[in-house]
Short mmCIF file of C-alpha atoms and ligand atoms in Angstrom, two decimals:
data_model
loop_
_atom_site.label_atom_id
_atom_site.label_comp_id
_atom_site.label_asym_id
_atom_site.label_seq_id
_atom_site.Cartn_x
_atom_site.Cartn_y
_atom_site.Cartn_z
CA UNK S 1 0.00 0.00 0.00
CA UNK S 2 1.39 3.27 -0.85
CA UNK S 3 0.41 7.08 -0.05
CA UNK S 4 1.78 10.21 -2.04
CA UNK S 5 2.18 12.80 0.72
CA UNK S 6 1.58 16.88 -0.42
CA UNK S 7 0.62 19.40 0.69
CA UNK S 8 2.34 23.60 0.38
CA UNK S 9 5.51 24.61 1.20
CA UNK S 10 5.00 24.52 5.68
CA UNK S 11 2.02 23.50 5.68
CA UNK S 12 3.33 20.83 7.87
CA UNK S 13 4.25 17.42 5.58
CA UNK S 14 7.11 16.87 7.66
CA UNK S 15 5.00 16.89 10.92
CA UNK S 16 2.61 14.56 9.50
CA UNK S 17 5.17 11.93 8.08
CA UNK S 18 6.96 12.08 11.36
CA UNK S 19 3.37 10.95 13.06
CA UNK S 20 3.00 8.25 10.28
CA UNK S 21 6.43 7.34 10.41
CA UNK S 22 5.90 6.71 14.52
CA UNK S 23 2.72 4.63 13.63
CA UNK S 24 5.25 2.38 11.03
CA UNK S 25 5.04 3.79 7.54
CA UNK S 26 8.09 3.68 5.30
CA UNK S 27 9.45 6.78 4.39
CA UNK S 28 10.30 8.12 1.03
CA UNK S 29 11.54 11.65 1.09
CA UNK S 30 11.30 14.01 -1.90
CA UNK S 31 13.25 17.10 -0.50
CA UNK S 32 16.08 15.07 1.68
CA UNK S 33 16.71 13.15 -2.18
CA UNK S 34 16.95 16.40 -3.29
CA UNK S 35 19.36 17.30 -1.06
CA UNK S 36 21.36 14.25 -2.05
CA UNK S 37 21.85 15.22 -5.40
CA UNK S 38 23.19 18.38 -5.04
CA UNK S 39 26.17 17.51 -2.67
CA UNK S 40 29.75 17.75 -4.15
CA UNK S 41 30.74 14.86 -6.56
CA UNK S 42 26.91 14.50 -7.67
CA UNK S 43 26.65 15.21 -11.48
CA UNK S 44 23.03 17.33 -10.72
CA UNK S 45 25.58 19.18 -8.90
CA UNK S 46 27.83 19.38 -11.93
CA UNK S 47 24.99 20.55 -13.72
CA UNK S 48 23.04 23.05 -11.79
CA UNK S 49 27.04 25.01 -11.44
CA UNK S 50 27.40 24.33 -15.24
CA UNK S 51 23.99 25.97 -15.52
CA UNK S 52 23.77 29.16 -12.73
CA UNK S 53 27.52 29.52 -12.64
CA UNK S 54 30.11 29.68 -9.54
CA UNK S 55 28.01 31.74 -7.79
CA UNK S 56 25.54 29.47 -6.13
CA UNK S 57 28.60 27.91 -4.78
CA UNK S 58 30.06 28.23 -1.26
CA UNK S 59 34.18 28.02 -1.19
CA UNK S 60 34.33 24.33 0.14
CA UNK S 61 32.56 23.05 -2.98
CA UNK S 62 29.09 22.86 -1.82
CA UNK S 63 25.55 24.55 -2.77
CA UNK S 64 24.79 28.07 -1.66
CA UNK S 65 21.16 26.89 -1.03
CA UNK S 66 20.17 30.21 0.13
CA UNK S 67 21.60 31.64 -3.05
CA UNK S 68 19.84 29.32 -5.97
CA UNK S 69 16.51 29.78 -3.93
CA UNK S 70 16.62 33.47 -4.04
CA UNK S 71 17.13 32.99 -8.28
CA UNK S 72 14.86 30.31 -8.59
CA UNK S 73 12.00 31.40 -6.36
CA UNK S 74 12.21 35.05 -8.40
CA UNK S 75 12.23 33.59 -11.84
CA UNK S 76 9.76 30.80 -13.27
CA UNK S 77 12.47 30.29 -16.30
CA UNK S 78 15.23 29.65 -13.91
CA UNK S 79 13.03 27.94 -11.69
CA UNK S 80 12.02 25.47 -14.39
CA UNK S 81 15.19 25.21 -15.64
CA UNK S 82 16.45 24.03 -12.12
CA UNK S 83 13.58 21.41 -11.93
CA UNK S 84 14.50 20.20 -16.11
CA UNK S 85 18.12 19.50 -14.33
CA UNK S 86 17.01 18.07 -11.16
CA UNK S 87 13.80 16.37 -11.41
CA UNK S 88 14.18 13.17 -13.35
CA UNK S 89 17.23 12.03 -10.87
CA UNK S 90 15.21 12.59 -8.04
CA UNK S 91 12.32 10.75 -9.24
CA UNK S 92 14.53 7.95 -10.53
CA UNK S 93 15.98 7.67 -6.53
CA UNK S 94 12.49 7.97 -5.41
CA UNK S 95 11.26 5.24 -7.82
CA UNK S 96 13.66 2.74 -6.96
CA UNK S 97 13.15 3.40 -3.43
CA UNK S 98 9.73 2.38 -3.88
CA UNK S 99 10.37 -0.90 -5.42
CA UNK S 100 12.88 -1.49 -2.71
CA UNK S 101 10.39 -1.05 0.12
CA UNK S 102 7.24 -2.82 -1.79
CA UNK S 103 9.54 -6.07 -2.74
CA UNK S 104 11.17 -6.09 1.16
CA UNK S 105 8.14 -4.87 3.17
CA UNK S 106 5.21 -5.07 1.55
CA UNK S 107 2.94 -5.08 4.34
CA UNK S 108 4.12 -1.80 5.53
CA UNK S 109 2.24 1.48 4.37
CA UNK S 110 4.79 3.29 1.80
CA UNK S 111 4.33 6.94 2.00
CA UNK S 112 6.59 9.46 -0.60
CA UNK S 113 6.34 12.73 0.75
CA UNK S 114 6.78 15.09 -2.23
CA UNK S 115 5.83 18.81 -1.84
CA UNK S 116 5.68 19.15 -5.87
CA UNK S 117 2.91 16.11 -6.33
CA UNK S 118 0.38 17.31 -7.71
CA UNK S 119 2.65 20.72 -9.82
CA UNK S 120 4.63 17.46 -11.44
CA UNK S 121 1.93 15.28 -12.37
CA UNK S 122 2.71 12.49 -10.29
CA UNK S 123 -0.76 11.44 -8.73
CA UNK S 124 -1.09 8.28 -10.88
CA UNK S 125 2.17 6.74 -8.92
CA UNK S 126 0.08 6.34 -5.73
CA UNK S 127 -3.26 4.84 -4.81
CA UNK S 128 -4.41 7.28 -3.13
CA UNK S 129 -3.09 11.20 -1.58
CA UNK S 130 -3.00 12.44 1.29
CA UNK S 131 -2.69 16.43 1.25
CA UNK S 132 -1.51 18.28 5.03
CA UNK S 133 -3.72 21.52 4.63
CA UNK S 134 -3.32 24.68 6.68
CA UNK S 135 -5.12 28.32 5.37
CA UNK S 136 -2.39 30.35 3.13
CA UNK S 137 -2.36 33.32 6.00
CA UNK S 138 -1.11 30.27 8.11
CA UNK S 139 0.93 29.17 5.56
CA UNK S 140 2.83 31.93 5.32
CA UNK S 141 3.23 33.06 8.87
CA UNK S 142 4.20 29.72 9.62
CA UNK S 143 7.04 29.71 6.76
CA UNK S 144 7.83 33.20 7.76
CA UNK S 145 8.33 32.02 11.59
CA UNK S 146 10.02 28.88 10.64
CA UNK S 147 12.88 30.37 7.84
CA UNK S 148 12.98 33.97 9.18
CA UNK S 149 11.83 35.18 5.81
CA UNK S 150 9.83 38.45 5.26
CA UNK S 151 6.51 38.43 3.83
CA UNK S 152 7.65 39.62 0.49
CA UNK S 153 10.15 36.45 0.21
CA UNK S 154 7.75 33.86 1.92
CA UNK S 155 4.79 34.94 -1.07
CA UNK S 156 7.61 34.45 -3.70
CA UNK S 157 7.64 30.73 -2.35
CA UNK S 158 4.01 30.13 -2.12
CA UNK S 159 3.96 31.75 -5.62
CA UNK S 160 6.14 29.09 -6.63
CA UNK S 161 3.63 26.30 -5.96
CA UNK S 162 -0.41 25.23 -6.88
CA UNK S 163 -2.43 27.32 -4.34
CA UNK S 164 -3.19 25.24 -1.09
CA UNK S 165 -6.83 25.28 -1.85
CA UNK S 166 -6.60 23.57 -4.83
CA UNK S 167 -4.49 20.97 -4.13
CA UNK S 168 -6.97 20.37 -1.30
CA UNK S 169 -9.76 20.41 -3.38
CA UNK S 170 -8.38 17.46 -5.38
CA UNK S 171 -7.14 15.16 -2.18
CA UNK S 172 -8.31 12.14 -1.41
CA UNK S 173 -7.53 12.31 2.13
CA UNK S 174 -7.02 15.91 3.89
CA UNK S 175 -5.21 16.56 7.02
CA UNK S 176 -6.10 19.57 8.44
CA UNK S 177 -3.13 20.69 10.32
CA UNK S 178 -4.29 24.35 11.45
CA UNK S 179 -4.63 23.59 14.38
CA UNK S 180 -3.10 21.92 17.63
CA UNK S 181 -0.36 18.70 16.91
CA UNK S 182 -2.63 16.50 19.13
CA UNK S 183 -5.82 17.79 16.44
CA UNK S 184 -3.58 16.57 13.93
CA UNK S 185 -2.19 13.50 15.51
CA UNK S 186 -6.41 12.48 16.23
CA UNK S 187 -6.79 13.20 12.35
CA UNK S 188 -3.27 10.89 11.98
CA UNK S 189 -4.79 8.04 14.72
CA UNK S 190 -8.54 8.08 12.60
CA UNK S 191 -6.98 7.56 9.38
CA UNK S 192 -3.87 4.34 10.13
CA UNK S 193 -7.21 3.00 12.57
CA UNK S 194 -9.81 3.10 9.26
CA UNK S 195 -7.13 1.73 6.96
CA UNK S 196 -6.90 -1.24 9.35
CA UNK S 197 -3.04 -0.81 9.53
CA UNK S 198 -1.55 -2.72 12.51
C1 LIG U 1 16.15 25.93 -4.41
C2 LIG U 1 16.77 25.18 -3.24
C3 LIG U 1 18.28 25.08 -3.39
C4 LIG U 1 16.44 26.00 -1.95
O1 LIG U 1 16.94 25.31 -0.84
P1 LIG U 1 16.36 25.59 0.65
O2 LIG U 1 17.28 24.85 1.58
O3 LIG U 1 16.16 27.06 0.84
O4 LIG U 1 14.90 24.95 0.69
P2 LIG U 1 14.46 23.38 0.78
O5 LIG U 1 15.23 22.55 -0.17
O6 LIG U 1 14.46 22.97 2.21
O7 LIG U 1 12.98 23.43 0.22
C5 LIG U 1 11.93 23.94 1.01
C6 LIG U 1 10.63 23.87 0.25
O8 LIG U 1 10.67 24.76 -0.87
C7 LIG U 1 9.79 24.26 -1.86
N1 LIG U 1 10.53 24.11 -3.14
C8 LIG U 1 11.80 23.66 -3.32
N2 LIG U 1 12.12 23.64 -4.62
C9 LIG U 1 11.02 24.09 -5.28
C10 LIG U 1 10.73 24.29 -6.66
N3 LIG U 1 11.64 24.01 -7.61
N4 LIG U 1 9.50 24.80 -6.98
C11 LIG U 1 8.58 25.08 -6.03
N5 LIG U 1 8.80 24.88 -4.71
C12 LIG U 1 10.01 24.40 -4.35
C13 LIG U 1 9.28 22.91 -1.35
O9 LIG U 1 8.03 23.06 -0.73
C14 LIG U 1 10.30 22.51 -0.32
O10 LIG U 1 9.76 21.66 0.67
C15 LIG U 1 16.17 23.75 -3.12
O11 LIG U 1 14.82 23.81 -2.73
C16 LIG U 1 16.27 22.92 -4.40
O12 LIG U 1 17.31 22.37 -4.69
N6 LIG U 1 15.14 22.81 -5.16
C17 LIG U 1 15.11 22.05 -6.41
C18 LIG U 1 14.68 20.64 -6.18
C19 LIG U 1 13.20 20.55 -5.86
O13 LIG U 1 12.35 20.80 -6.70
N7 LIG U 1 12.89 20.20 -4.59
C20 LIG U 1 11.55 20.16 -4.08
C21 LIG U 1 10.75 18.98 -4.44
S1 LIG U 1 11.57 17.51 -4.88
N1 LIG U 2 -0.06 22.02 14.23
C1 LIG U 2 0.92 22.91 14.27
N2 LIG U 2 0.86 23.98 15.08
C2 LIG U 2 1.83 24.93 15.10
N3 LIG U 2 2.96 24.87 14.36
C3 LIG U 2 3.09 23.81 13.52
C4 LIG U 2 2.09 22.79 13.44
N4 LIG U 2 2.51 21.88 12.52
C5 LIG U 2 3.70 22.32 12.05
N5 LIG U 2 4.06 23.47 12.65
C6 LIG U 2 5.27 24.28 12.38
O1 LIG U 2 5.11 24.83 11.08
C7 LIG U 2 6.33 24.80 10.36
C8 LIG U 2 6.15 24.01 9.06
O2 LIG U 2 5.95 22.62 9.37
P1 LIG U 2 6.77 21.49 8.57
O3 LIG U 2 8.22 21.81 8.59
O4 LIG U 2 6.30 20.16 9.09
O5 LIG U 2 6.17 21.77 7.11
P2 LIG U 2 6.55 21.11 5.71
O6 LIG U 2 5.28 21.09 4.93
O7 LIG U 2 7.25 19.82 5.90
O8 LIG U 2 7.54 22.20 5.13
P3 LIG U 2 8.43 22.17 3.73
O9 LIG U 2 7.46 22.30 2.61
O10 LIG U 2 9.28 23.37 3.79
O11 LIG U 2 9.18 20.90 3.71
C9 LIG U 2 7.38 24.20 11.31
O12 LIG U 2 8.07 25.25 11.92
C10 LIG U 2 6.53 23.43 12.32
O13 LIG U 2 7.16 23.32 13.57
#
């Protein structure tokens, strides 16, 4: 059984796999993969410096994360042309990952968190997905709270993504994580209890 986990940028995906992860799903991570690909001796790496130049680049060889997000989350054409150079390796981790988990555990419930589900196209991969809503004003003054960004730079993010209301509008399972972590963790406890999962 597999889930495909979305929701916005802090709406709280994280939180909710960490609750589903304590209850014994699987984890497949979309943004920690993407992490993985950009550290030194990864060709995405070669070819996001090949592409933005030396300047997203910190001394010791690594990404300037901070750097390539202000670009990208700016500019749709550089944004896209980050996610042509990216994209297929992480889905190609996140695919065999999958298989991995299905072949060796396949009584376990799979879940691929993947904040970009529904912007990619990627909702026939799963059976069914689960999207962790919050209200955008929350949205934001969560993000804002969380990555000390001002209200100009955390709109350029949620700019970057499907609104939050539509992506809930075409869940089949919604989460609604506005308010308390023991409302959500209820929501969490409902949902692994009417799947039957042990
Ligand atoms: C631009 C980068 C370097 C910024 O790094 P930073 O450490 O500031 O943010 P982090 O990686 O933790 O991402 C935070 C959130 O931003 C959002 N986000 C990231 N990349 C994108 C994107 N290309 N488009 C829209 N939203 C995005 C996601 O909701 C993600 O959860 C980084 O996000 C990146 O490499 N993005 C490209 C890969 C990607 O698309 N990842 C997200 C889904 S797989
Ligand atoms: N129910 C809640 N009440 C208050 N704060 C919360 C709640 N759930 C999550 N948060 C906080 O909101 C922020 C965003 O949550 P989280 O990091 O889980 O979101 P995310 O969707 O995984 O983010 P990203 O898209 O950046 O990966 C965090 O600082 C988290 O501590």
């Amino acid at each position: 059984m597999n889930i495909g986990l979305t929701g916005g940028i802090a709406t709280g995906k994280s939180t909710v796999s960490a609750l589903l992860v304590a209850k014994g799903a699987l984890l497949i991570d979309a943004d920690a993969i993407a992490r993985e690909v950009m550290l030194p001796g990864h060709p995405v790496l070669a070819a996001v410096i090949q592409h933005f130049g030396q300047a997203v680049m910190n001394s010791d060889g690594t990404l300037h994360r901070k750097k390539l997000g202000e670009i990208v989350f700016a500019d749709p054409a550089q944004r896209q042309a980050l996610n042509d150079i990216t994209h297929p390796a992480i889905r190609e981790e996140m695919r065999l990952r999958m298989v991995a988990y299905e072949r060796e555990q396949p009584d376990k419930l799979v879940l691929a968190d993947i904040p970009l589900l529904y912007e990619s196209g990627l909702e026939s991969l799963y059976k069914e997905i689960m999207v962790v809503y919050v209200p955008r004003e929350v949205q934001l003054q969560r993000l804002m709270l969380r990555d000390g960004l001002t209200e100009e730079q955390a709109g350029l993010r949620l700019s970057a993504q499907m609104d939050i209301e539509q992506k809930r509008s075409m869940a089949d399972i919604v989460i609604d994580n506005s308010g308390t972590l023991a409302e959500t963790e209820r929501q969490i406890e409902l949902f692994w209890q009417r799947k039957g999962l042990a």
